[in-house]
Amino acid sequence: MTGPTGVRCTLMRGGTSKGAYFLAEDLPADPAARDDLLLRIMGSPDPRQIDGLGGAHPLTSKVAVVSASADPDADVDYLFLQVAVDRAEVSDRQNCGNILAGVGPFAVERGLVAPGATETSVRVRMLNTNERAVATFPTPGGRVDATGDAEISGVPGTAAPVVIEFPAGDAPLLPTGRIRDTVAGAEVTCVDNGMPTVLMPAAALKVTGYEQPKDLEEDLALADRLREIRLAAGELMGLGDVGDATVPKLTLLAPPRSGGAVATRTFIPVRCHTSIGVLGAASVAAGLRLPGGVGEGIAELPRHGDRVRIEHPTGFLDIDAVIDPDAGAALRTAVVRTARTIFDGTVFPRPPAHPSGGNDGSAPR
């Protein structure tokens, strides 16, 4: 059987997402050629992604492109690419903190970083935003070992912890310069602690904030309202026209129900996240600590310590968040995630579309 040339690929679960990890040298240098290849590898555009690696959901249609970094303050460069499921679109306009959890172990396994005898720290430059992170994980005997007792909501079983710390960046925590804004008639707090995020009370949108993601997605009036707010917030946050982007994220806030600080429902952009992204949660945690933000009167912040527990539809995510409210800056952000290699080998992409228009991934008619 003949077909397209295979590409070396590692499929990993990173946090509560799943994606294909590649060395940059194994993909075309030209972004257009790279994106065409990735669409064919993931099986897009097709709602089922039946002819590729994708799992028919944005959380399982992700790509990490990793390379040794020329920056003396980083070990590796990480480019995150979101591959649309039902559209021929690949976006680099955001980071992904969950897929980030697999970058350090991947870099060690592929020989980009030498492992330590007991644990390894990998300094990562996130090319999407030029922000930094340090991922630390166990390497007993100088080998990546994914077994451990760390448990994260939304993932069965336990695994080795990957502690990700985000140094304070240069971007303002408050992109609009204000703790509260009125956007398309809604009171919001716009915050960026690694992920541009718009916080708003769920009750203001006539929902409880405890609904199942599927039920929220089926609320067409809510979807229209969220689009209106997101487009206006994008302009206000300096992101320009975000009609075709997945940022900013929109997070609805409600009082906690399970011992956390707040209950959340997050939209990417109108699909409701079944959990919450790492960087989105980091922005939520920082936003909750801002006096006068929309979280006041909703969130129940801990009296002691830096840890903020963010409840989401399938459990919770703990974020260590320290901010300077006077300066409007994040001082420290850290999170515990887990990651695991599912397979490592060769992936064979779907053949390129025929000039006559066939083989384009569309559903049969």
Tab-separated table of C-alpha atoms in Angstrom:
chain	number	residue	atom	x	y	z
A	1	MET	CA	0.000	0.000	0.000
A	2	THR	CA	1.383	3.400	-0.957
A	3	GLY	CA	0.458	6.817	0.399
A	4	PRO	CA	1.839	10.006	1.902
A	5	THR	CA	5.150	9.918	3.738
A	6	GLY	CA	4.761	9.322	7.464
A	7	VAL	CA	5.731	11.881	10.122
A	8	ARG	CA	7.304	11.148	13.506
A	9	CYS	CA	4.708	11.988	16.158
A	10	THR	CA	4.031	11.518	19.856
A	11	LEU	CA	0.430	11.534	21.041
A	12	MET	CA	0.219	12.723	24.634
A	13	ARG	CA	-2.346	13.628	27.206
A	14	GLY	CA	-1.341	16.903	28.772
A	15	GLY	CA	-3.517	17.868	31.738
A	16	THR	CA	-7.129	17.608	30.599
A	17	SER	CA	-6.296	17.911	26.896
A	18	LYS	CA	-4.812	15.554	24.326
A	19	GLY	CA	-2.595	16.467	21.416
A	20	ALA	CA	0.002	15.516	18.835
A	21	TYR	CA	3.570	16.572	19.699
A	22	PHE	CA	6.140	17.133	16.959
A	23	LEU	CA	9.708	18.290	16.699
A	24	ALA	CA	9.750	21.441	14.587
A	25	GLU	CA	12.321	19.860	12.273
A	26	ASP	CA	9.843	17.113	11.355
A	27	LEU	CA	7.276	19.586	10.007
A	28	PRO	CA	7.449	21.979	7.032
A	29	ALA	CA	9.059	25.328	7.873
A	30	ASP	CA	6.475	27.175	5.792
A	31	PRO	CA	3.442	27.844	8.048
A	32	ALA	CA	0.896	27.305	5.263
A	33	ALA	CA	2.396	23.940	4.298
A	34	ARG	CA	2.689	22.974	7.980
A	35	ASP	CA	-0.937	23.829	8.686
A	36	ASP	CA	-2.163	21.919	5.621
A	37	LEU	CA	-0.234	18.868	6.819
A	38	LEU	CA	-1.593	19.159	10.364
A	39	LEU	CA	-5.171	19.404	9.124
A	40	ARG	CA	-4.673	16.158	7.244
A	41	ILE	CA	-2.965	14.507	10.222
A	42	MET	CA	-5.741	15.484	12.638
A	43	GLY	CA	-8.551	14.681	10.191
A	44	SER	CA	-9.998	18.181	9.776
A	45	PRO	CA	-12.326	19.484	8.547
A	46	ASP	CA	-14.763	16.799	9.665
A	47	PRO	CA	-17.021	16.856	12.766
A	48	ARG	CA	-15.867	13.312	13.619
A	49	GLN	CA	-12.237	13.728	12.490
A	50	ILE	CA	-12.701	10.118	11.455
A	51	ASP	CA	-9.674	10.067	9.139
A	52	GLY	CA	-7.100	11.456	11.563
A	53	LEU	CA	-5.831	11.663	15.129
A	54	GLY	CA	-8.304	14.275	16.352
A	55	GLY	CA	-10.971	13.329	18.869
A	56	ALA	CA	-13.861	15.410	17.465
A	57	HIS	CA	-13.519	18.100	20.151
A	58	PRO	CA	-11.305	21.194	20.516
A	59	LEU	CA	-9.729	19.670	23.651
A	60	THR	CA	-8.471	16.684	21.667
A	61	SER	CA	-7.519	18.484	18.460
A	62	LYS	CA	-4.338	20.213	19.596
A	63	VAL	CA	-0.718	20.285	18.458
A	64	ALA	CA	2.583	21.119	20.149
A	65	VAL	CA	5.600	21.999	18.011
A	66	VAL	CA	8.799	21.829	20.060
A	67	SER	CA	12.402	22.727	19.282
A	68	ALA	CA	15.652	23.537	21.067
A	69	SER	CA	15.655	27.225	21.947
A	70	ALA	CA	18.222	29.757	20.816
A	71	ASP	CA	17.248	31.896	23.813
A	72	PRO	CA	19.826	31.524	26.614
A	73	ASP	CA	17.035	31.801	29.197
A	74	ALA	CA	15.042	28.896	27.746
A	75	ASP	CA	15.736	25.243	27.018
A	76	VAL	CA	13.005	24.695	24.434
A	77	ASP	CA	10.586	26.679	22.328
A	78	TYR	CA	6.947	25.573	22.302
A	79	LEU	CA	4.441	26.616	19.665
A	80	PHE	CA	0.844	25.661	20.387
A	81	LEU	CA	-1.534	25.183	17.464
A	82	GLN	CA	-5.285	24.721	17.819
A	83	VAL	CA	-6.618	22.653	14.938
A	84	ALA	CA	-10.286	23.351	14.289
A	85	VAL	CA	-12.488	20.278	14.115
A	86	ASP	CA	-15.049	21.177	11.452
A	87	ARG	CA	-13.140	23.937	9.648
A	88	ALA	CA	-9.887	23.960	7.693
A	89	GLU	CA	-8.282	26.281	10.229
A	90	VAL	CA	-5.157	26.155	12.383
A	91	SER	CA	-4.709	28.939	14.927
A	92	ASP	CA	-1.621	30.094	16.826
A	93	ARG	CA	-3.374	32.969	18.594
A	94	GLN	CA	-3.338	31.435	22.073
A	95	ASN	CA	-1.302	29.297	24.442
A	96	CYS	CA	-2.426	26.023	26.011
A	97	GLY	CA	-1.303	25.312	29.558
A	98	ASN	CA	-2.592	21.751	29.521
A	99	ILE	CA	-0.608	20.747	26.426
A	100	LEU	CA	2.315	22.630	28.016
A	101	ALA	CA	2.356	19.942	30.739
A	102	GLY	CA	3.669	17.430	28.196
A	103	VAL	CA	6.341	19.656	26.662
A	104	GLY	CA	9.007	19.000	29.322
A	105	PRO	CA	8.704	15.197	29.278
A	106	PHE	CA	8.547	15.251	25.460
A	107	ALA	CA	11.730	17.366	25.312
A	108	VAL	CA	13.576	14.884	27.514
A	109	GLU	CA	12.291	11.849	25.610
A	110	ARG	CA	13.372	13.372	22.285
A	111	GLY	CA	16.828	14.338	23.562
A	112	LEU	CA	16.382	18.116	23.577
A	113	VAL	CA	17.044	18.326	27.338
A	114	ALA	CA	19.286	16.090	29.439
A	115	PRO	CA	17.384	14.564	32.369
A	116	GLY	CA	18.387	14.980	35.993
A	117	ALA	CA	19.062	11.998	38.221
A	118	THR	CA	15.842	12.415	40.211
A	119	GLU	CA	13.904	15.305	38.678
A	120	THR	CA	14.206	17.641	35.729
A	121	SER	CA	13.218	21.261	35.220
A	122	VAL	CA	12.686	22.452	31.667
A	123	ARG	CA	12.548	26.162	30.862
A	124	VAL	CA	9.971	26.727	28.144
A	125	ARG	CA	9.529	29.742	25.903
A	126	MET	CA	5.938	29.834	24.649
A	127	LEU	CA	6.242	31.238	21.143
A	128	ASN	CA	2.580	32.198	20.830
A	129	THR	CA	3.003	35.016	23.358
A	130	ASN	CA	6.747	34.993	24.151
A	131	GLU	CA	5.896	34.127	27.763
A	132	ARG	CA	7.882	31.726	29.912
A	133	ALA	CA	7.212	28.702	32.085
A	134	VAL	CA	9.293	26.207	34.039
A	135	ALA	CA	8.038	22.617	34.159
A	136	THR	CA	9.473	20.303	36.830
A	137	PHE	CA	8.756	16.567	36.866
A	138	PRO	CA	10.285	13.324	38.209
A	139	THR	CA	13.017	11.569	36.225
A	140	PRO	CA	14.152	8.755	38.538
A	141	GLY	CA	17.331	7.179	37.258
A	142	GLY	CA	17.458	9.774	34.490
A	143	ARG	CA	14.285	8.563	32.763
A	144	VAL	CA	10.832	10.079	32.398
A	145	ASP	CA	8.424	8.116	34.583
A	146	ALA	CA	4.752	9.043	34.283
A	147	THR	CA	3.641	6.939	37.252
A	148	GLY	CA	2.829	8.717	40.473
A	149	ASP	CA	0.114	9.690	42.911
A	150	ALA	CA	-0.882	13.115	41.565
A	151	GLU	CA	-4.569	13.308	40.678
A	152	ILE	CA	-6.278	15.976	38.605
A	153	SER	CA	-9.974	16.345	37.981
A	154	GLY	CA	-11.189	15.210	34.589
A	155	VAL	CA	-8.483	12.533	34.178
A	156	PRO	CA	-8.923	8.945	35.435
A	157	GLY	CA	-6.332	7.523	37.812
A	158	THR	CA	-3.096	9.110	38.983
A	159	ALA	CA	0.239	10.054	37.426
A	160	ALA	CA	3.510	11.805	38.157
A	161	PRO	CA	3.111	15.491	39.000
A	162	VAL	CA	4.288	18.137	36.560
A	163	VAL	CA	4.684	21.394	38.481
A	164	ILE	CA	4.431	24.360	36.120
A	165	GLU	CA	5.476	27.774	37.366
A	166	PHE	CA	4.857	30.903	35.341
A	167	PRO	CA	7.251	33.783	36.022
A	168	ALA	CA	5.720	37.232	36.051
A	169	GLY	CA	5.414	38.458	32.474
A	170	ASP	CA	5.571	41.913	30.935
A	171	ALA	CA	1.947	42.011	29.780
A	172	PRO	CA	-0.420	43.998	32.036
A	173	LEU	CA	-2.682	41.909	34.259
A	174	LEU	CA	-5.525	44.293	33.380
A	175	PRO	CA	-5.450	44.792	29.592
A	176	THR	CA	-8.007	47.600	29.739
A	177	GLY	CA	-6.316	49.309	32.691
A	178	ARG	CA	-9.489	48.941	34.775
A	179	ILE	CA	-10.718	46.351	37.258
A	180	ARG	CA	-14.275	46.578	35.923
A	181	ASP	CA	-15.615	47.379	32.491
A	182	THR	CA	-19.042	47.480	30.941
A	183	VAL	CA	-18.874	45.440	27.731
A	184	ALA	CA	-21.934	45.160	25.501
A	185	GLY	CA	-24.020	46.061	28.551
A	186	ALA	CA	-22.399	43.445	30.820
A	187	GLU	CA	-20.266	44.127	33.910
A	188	VAL	CA	-16.988	42.246	33.445
A	189	THR	CA	-13.399	42.032	34.616
A	190	CYS	CA	-10.909	41.613	31.773
A	191	VAL	CA	-7.718	39.911	32.955
A	192	ASP	CA	-4.664	38.367	31.314
A	193	ASN	CA	-2.478	36.171	33.502
A	194	GLY	CA	-1.251	34.057	30.590
A	195	MET	CA	-4.619	33.824	28.829
A	196	PRO	CA	-6.854	36.778	27.892
A	197	THR	CA	-10.018	36.079	29.865
A	198	VAL	CA	-13.286	37.903	30.495
A	199	LEU	CA	-14.866	37.207	33.882
A	200	MET	CA	-18.571	37.813	34.410
A	201	PRO	CA	-21.241	36.719	36.899
A	202	ALA	CA	-23.263	33.813	35.533
A	203	ALA	CA	-26.452	35.323	36.956
A	204	ALA	CA	-25.977	38.408	34.774
A	205	LEU	CA	-26.479	36.159	31.737
A	206	LYS	CA	-29.593	34.548	33.244
A	207	VAL	CA	-27.950	31.186	33.965
A	208	THR	CA	-26.887	29.631	37.269
A	209	GLY	CA	-23.320	28.735	36.313
A	210	TYR	CA	-23.919	25.133	37.407
A	211	GLU	CA	-25.460	23.865	34.159
A	212	GLN	CA	-23.870	21.023	32.237
A	213	PRO	CA	-21.725	22.195	29.294
A	214	LYS	CA	-24.040	20.529	26.774
A	215	ASP	CA	-27.052	22.415	28.110
A	216	LEU	CA	-25.225	25.740	27.920
A	217	GLU	CA	-24.081	25.015	24.359
A	218	GLU	CA	-27.676	24.371	23.298
A	219	ASP	CA	-28.834	27.752	24.629
A	220	LEU	CA	-28.831	29.743	21.381
A	221	ALA	CA	-29.754	33.018	23.070
A	222	LEU	CA	-26.796	32.610	25.421
A	223	ALA	CA	-24.476	31.828	22.500
A	224	ASP	CA	-25.535	35.024	20.725
A	225	ARG	CA	-24.991	37.061	23.881
A	226	LEU	CA	-21.545	35.515	24.447
A	227	ARG	CA	-20.487	36.308	20.882
A	228	GLU	CA	-21.570	39.922	21.334
A	229	ILE	CA	-19.606	40.271	24.586
A	230	ARG	CA	-16.528	38.505	23.254
A	231	LEU	CA	-16.265	40.631	20.122
A	232	ALA	CA	-16.591	43.840	22.125
A	233	ALA	CA	-14.175	42.651	24.828
A	234	GLY	CA	-11.588	41.643	22.233
A	235	GLU	CA	-11.470	45.177	20.867
A	236	LEU	CA	-11.336	46.680	24.369
A	237	MET	CA	-8.489	44.341	25.396
A	238	GLY	CA	-6.394	45.333	22.393
A	239	LEU	CA	-6.848	42.013	20.597
A	240	GLY	CA	-8.548	43.514	17.572
A	241	ASP	CA	-11.219	41.615	15.669
A	242	VAL	CA	-11.542	38.255	17.448
A	243	GLY	CA	-14.329	36.930	15.245
A	244	ASP	CA	-12.104	34.116	13.976
A	245	ALA	CA	-10.031	33.713	17.156
A	246	THR	CA	-10.447	31.541	20.245
A	247	VAL	CA	-9.426	34.331	22.611
A	248	PRO	CA	-10.443	35.959	24.814
A	249	LYS	CA	-11.946	33.138	26.826
A	250	LEU	CA	-15.245	33.899	28.554
A	251	THR	CA	-15.663	32.549	32.085
A	252	LEU	CA	-18.941	32.648	33.998
A	253	LEU	CA	-18.609	32.858	37.782
A	254	ALA	CA	-20.964	31.417	40.404
A	255	PRO	CA	-20.622	30.769	44.162
A	256	PRO	CA	-18.674	27.568	44.907
A	257	ARG	CA	-20.511	24.332	45.625
A	258	SER	CA	-17.723	21.902	46.498
A	259	GLY	CA	-15.371	23.696	48.857
A	260	GLY	CA	-13.534	25.715	46.235
A	261	ALA	CA	-13.274	29.464	45.726
A	262	VAL	CA	-15.651	29.763	42.782
A	263	ALA	CA	-17.620	27.674	40.283
A	264	THR	CA	-16.849	28.334	36.620
A	265	ARG	CA	-18.101	27.669	33.129
A	266	THR	CA	-15.653	28.647	30.363
A	267	PHE	CA	-16.337	29.044	26.634
A	268	ILE	CA	-13.842	28.415	23.771
A	269	PRO	CA	-15.230	30.467	22.082
A	270	VAL	CA	-18.852	29.255	22.324
A	271	ARG	CA	-18.172	25.584	23.080
A	272	CYS	CA	-18.353	25.134	26.836
A	273	HIS	CA	-15.149	23.650	28.284
A	274	THR	CA	-15.757	20.376	30.130
A	275	SER	CA	-13.130	21.513	32.657
A	276	ILE	CA	-10.980	24.663	32.468
A	277	GLY	CA	-7.667	25.445	30.811
A	278	VAL	CA	-4.577	25.954	32.959
A	279	LEU	CA	-3.822	29.465	31.750
A	280	GLY	CA	-7.494	30.379	31.813
A	281	ALA	CA	-7.680	29.202	35.425
A	282	ALA	CA	-4.557	31.231	36.218
A	283	SER	CA	-6.304	34.318	34.881
A	284	VAL	CA	-9.466	33.509	36.843
A	285	ALA	CA	-7.491	33.057	40.079
A	286	ALA	CA	-5.664	36.360	39.595
A	287	GLY	CA	-8.899	38.132	38.715
A	288	LEU	CA	-10.602	36.869	41.859
A	289	ARG	CA	-7.837	38.385	43.975
A	290	LEU	CA	-8.413	41.863	42.518
A	291	PRO	CA	-10.371	44.015	44.983
A	292	GLY	CA	-13.408	45.438	43.236
A	293	GLY	CA	-13.544	42.824	40.487
A	294	VAL	CA	-16.767	41.119	39.412
A	295	GLY	CA	-15.812	38.129	41.553
A	296	GLU	CA	-16.430	40.073	44.753
A	297	GLY	CA	-19.542	38.774	46.480
A	298	ILE	CA	-19.387	35.562	44.425
A	299	ALA	CA	-16.024	33.968	45.210
A	300	GLU	CA	-15.022	32.633	48.630
A	301	LEU	CA	-11.274	33.143	48.756
A	302	PRO	CA	-9.144	31.224	51.282
A	303	ARG	CA	-8.098	33.196	54.345
A	304	HIS	CA	-4.601	31.759	54.331
A	305	GLY	CA	-2.155	30.680	51.652
A	306	ASP	CA	-1.832	31.372	47.959
A	307	ARG	CA	-3.860	28.464	46.597
A	308	VAL	CA	-7.160	29.150	44.864
A	309	ARG	CA	-9.373	26.177	43.987
A	310	ILE	CA	-11.307	26.749	40.768
A	311	GLU	CA	-14.349	24.492	40.427
A	312	HIS	CA	-15.338	23.427	36.907
A	313	PRO	CA	-17.834	20.989	35.345
A	314	THR	CA	-15.733	17.863	36.025
A	315	GLY	CA	-14.015	18.785	39.297
A	316	PHE	CA	-11.488	21.425	40.253
A	317	LEU	CA	-8.087	22.907	39.454
A	318	ASP	CA	-5.774	24.375	42.108
A	319	ILE	CA	-3.773	27.492	41.238
A	320	ASP	CA	-1.185	29.234	43.398
A	321	ALA	CA	-1.778	32.905	42.648
A	322	VAL	CA	-0.016	35.895	44.194
A	323	ILE	CA	-0.740	39.363	42.842
A	324	ASP	CA	0.135	42.947	43.656
A	325	PRO	CA	-3.267	44.669	43.432
A	326	ASP	CA	-1.766	48.147	43.673
A	327	ALA	CA	0.532	47.541	40.709
A	328	GLY	CA	-2.040	45.412	38.892
A	329	ALA	CA	0.555	42.678	38.392
A	330	ALA	CA	0.883	38.951	38.988
A	331	LEU	CA	3.854	38.045	41.181
A	332	ARG	CA	3.632	34.238	41.149
A	333	THR	CA	1.505	31.642	39.410
A	334	ALA	CA	1.962	27.868	39.650
A	335	VAL	CA	-0.130	24.779	38.965
A	336	VAL	CA	0.199	21.011	39.277
A	337	ARG	CA	-0.685	19.021	36.160
A	338	THR	CA	0.080	15.524	34.894
A	339	ALA	CA	0.989	14.198	31.451
A	340	ARG	CA	1.369	10.801	29.810
A	341	THR	CA	2.625	9.503	26.476
A	342	ILE	CA	-0.087	7.508	24.705
A	343	PHE	CA	1.926	6.491	21.661
A	344	ASP	CA	5.135	7.403	19.917
A	345	GLY	CA	5.653	6.471	16.304
A	346	THR	CA	4.772	7.447	12.764
A	347	VAL	CA	1.524	9.100	11.734
A	348	PHE	CA	0.367	8.933	8.113
A	349	PRO	CA	-1.618	12.012	7.020
A	350	ARG	CA	-4.652	11.906	4.802
A	351	PRO	CA	-3.593	12.498	1.160
A	352	PRO	CA	-3.873	16.057	-0.141
A	353	ALA	CA	-7.188	17.032	-1.693
A	354	HIS	CA	-7.531	16.130	-5.364
A	355	PRO	CA	-7.686	19.149	-7.692
A	356	SER	CA	-11.178	18.066	-8.788
A	357	GLY	CA	-12.434	18.724	-5.262
A	358	GLY	CA	-12.657	15.198	-3.913
A	359	ASN	CA	-11.065	13.858	-0.750
A	360	ASP	CA	-11.679	17.093	1.179
A	361	GLY	CA	-12.968	15.503	4.359
A	362	SER	CA	-16.562	16.564	3.804
A	363	ALA	CA	-19.374	14.291	4.876
A	364	PRO	CA	-21.012	12.093	2.243
A	365	ARG	CA	-24.099	13.497	0.569
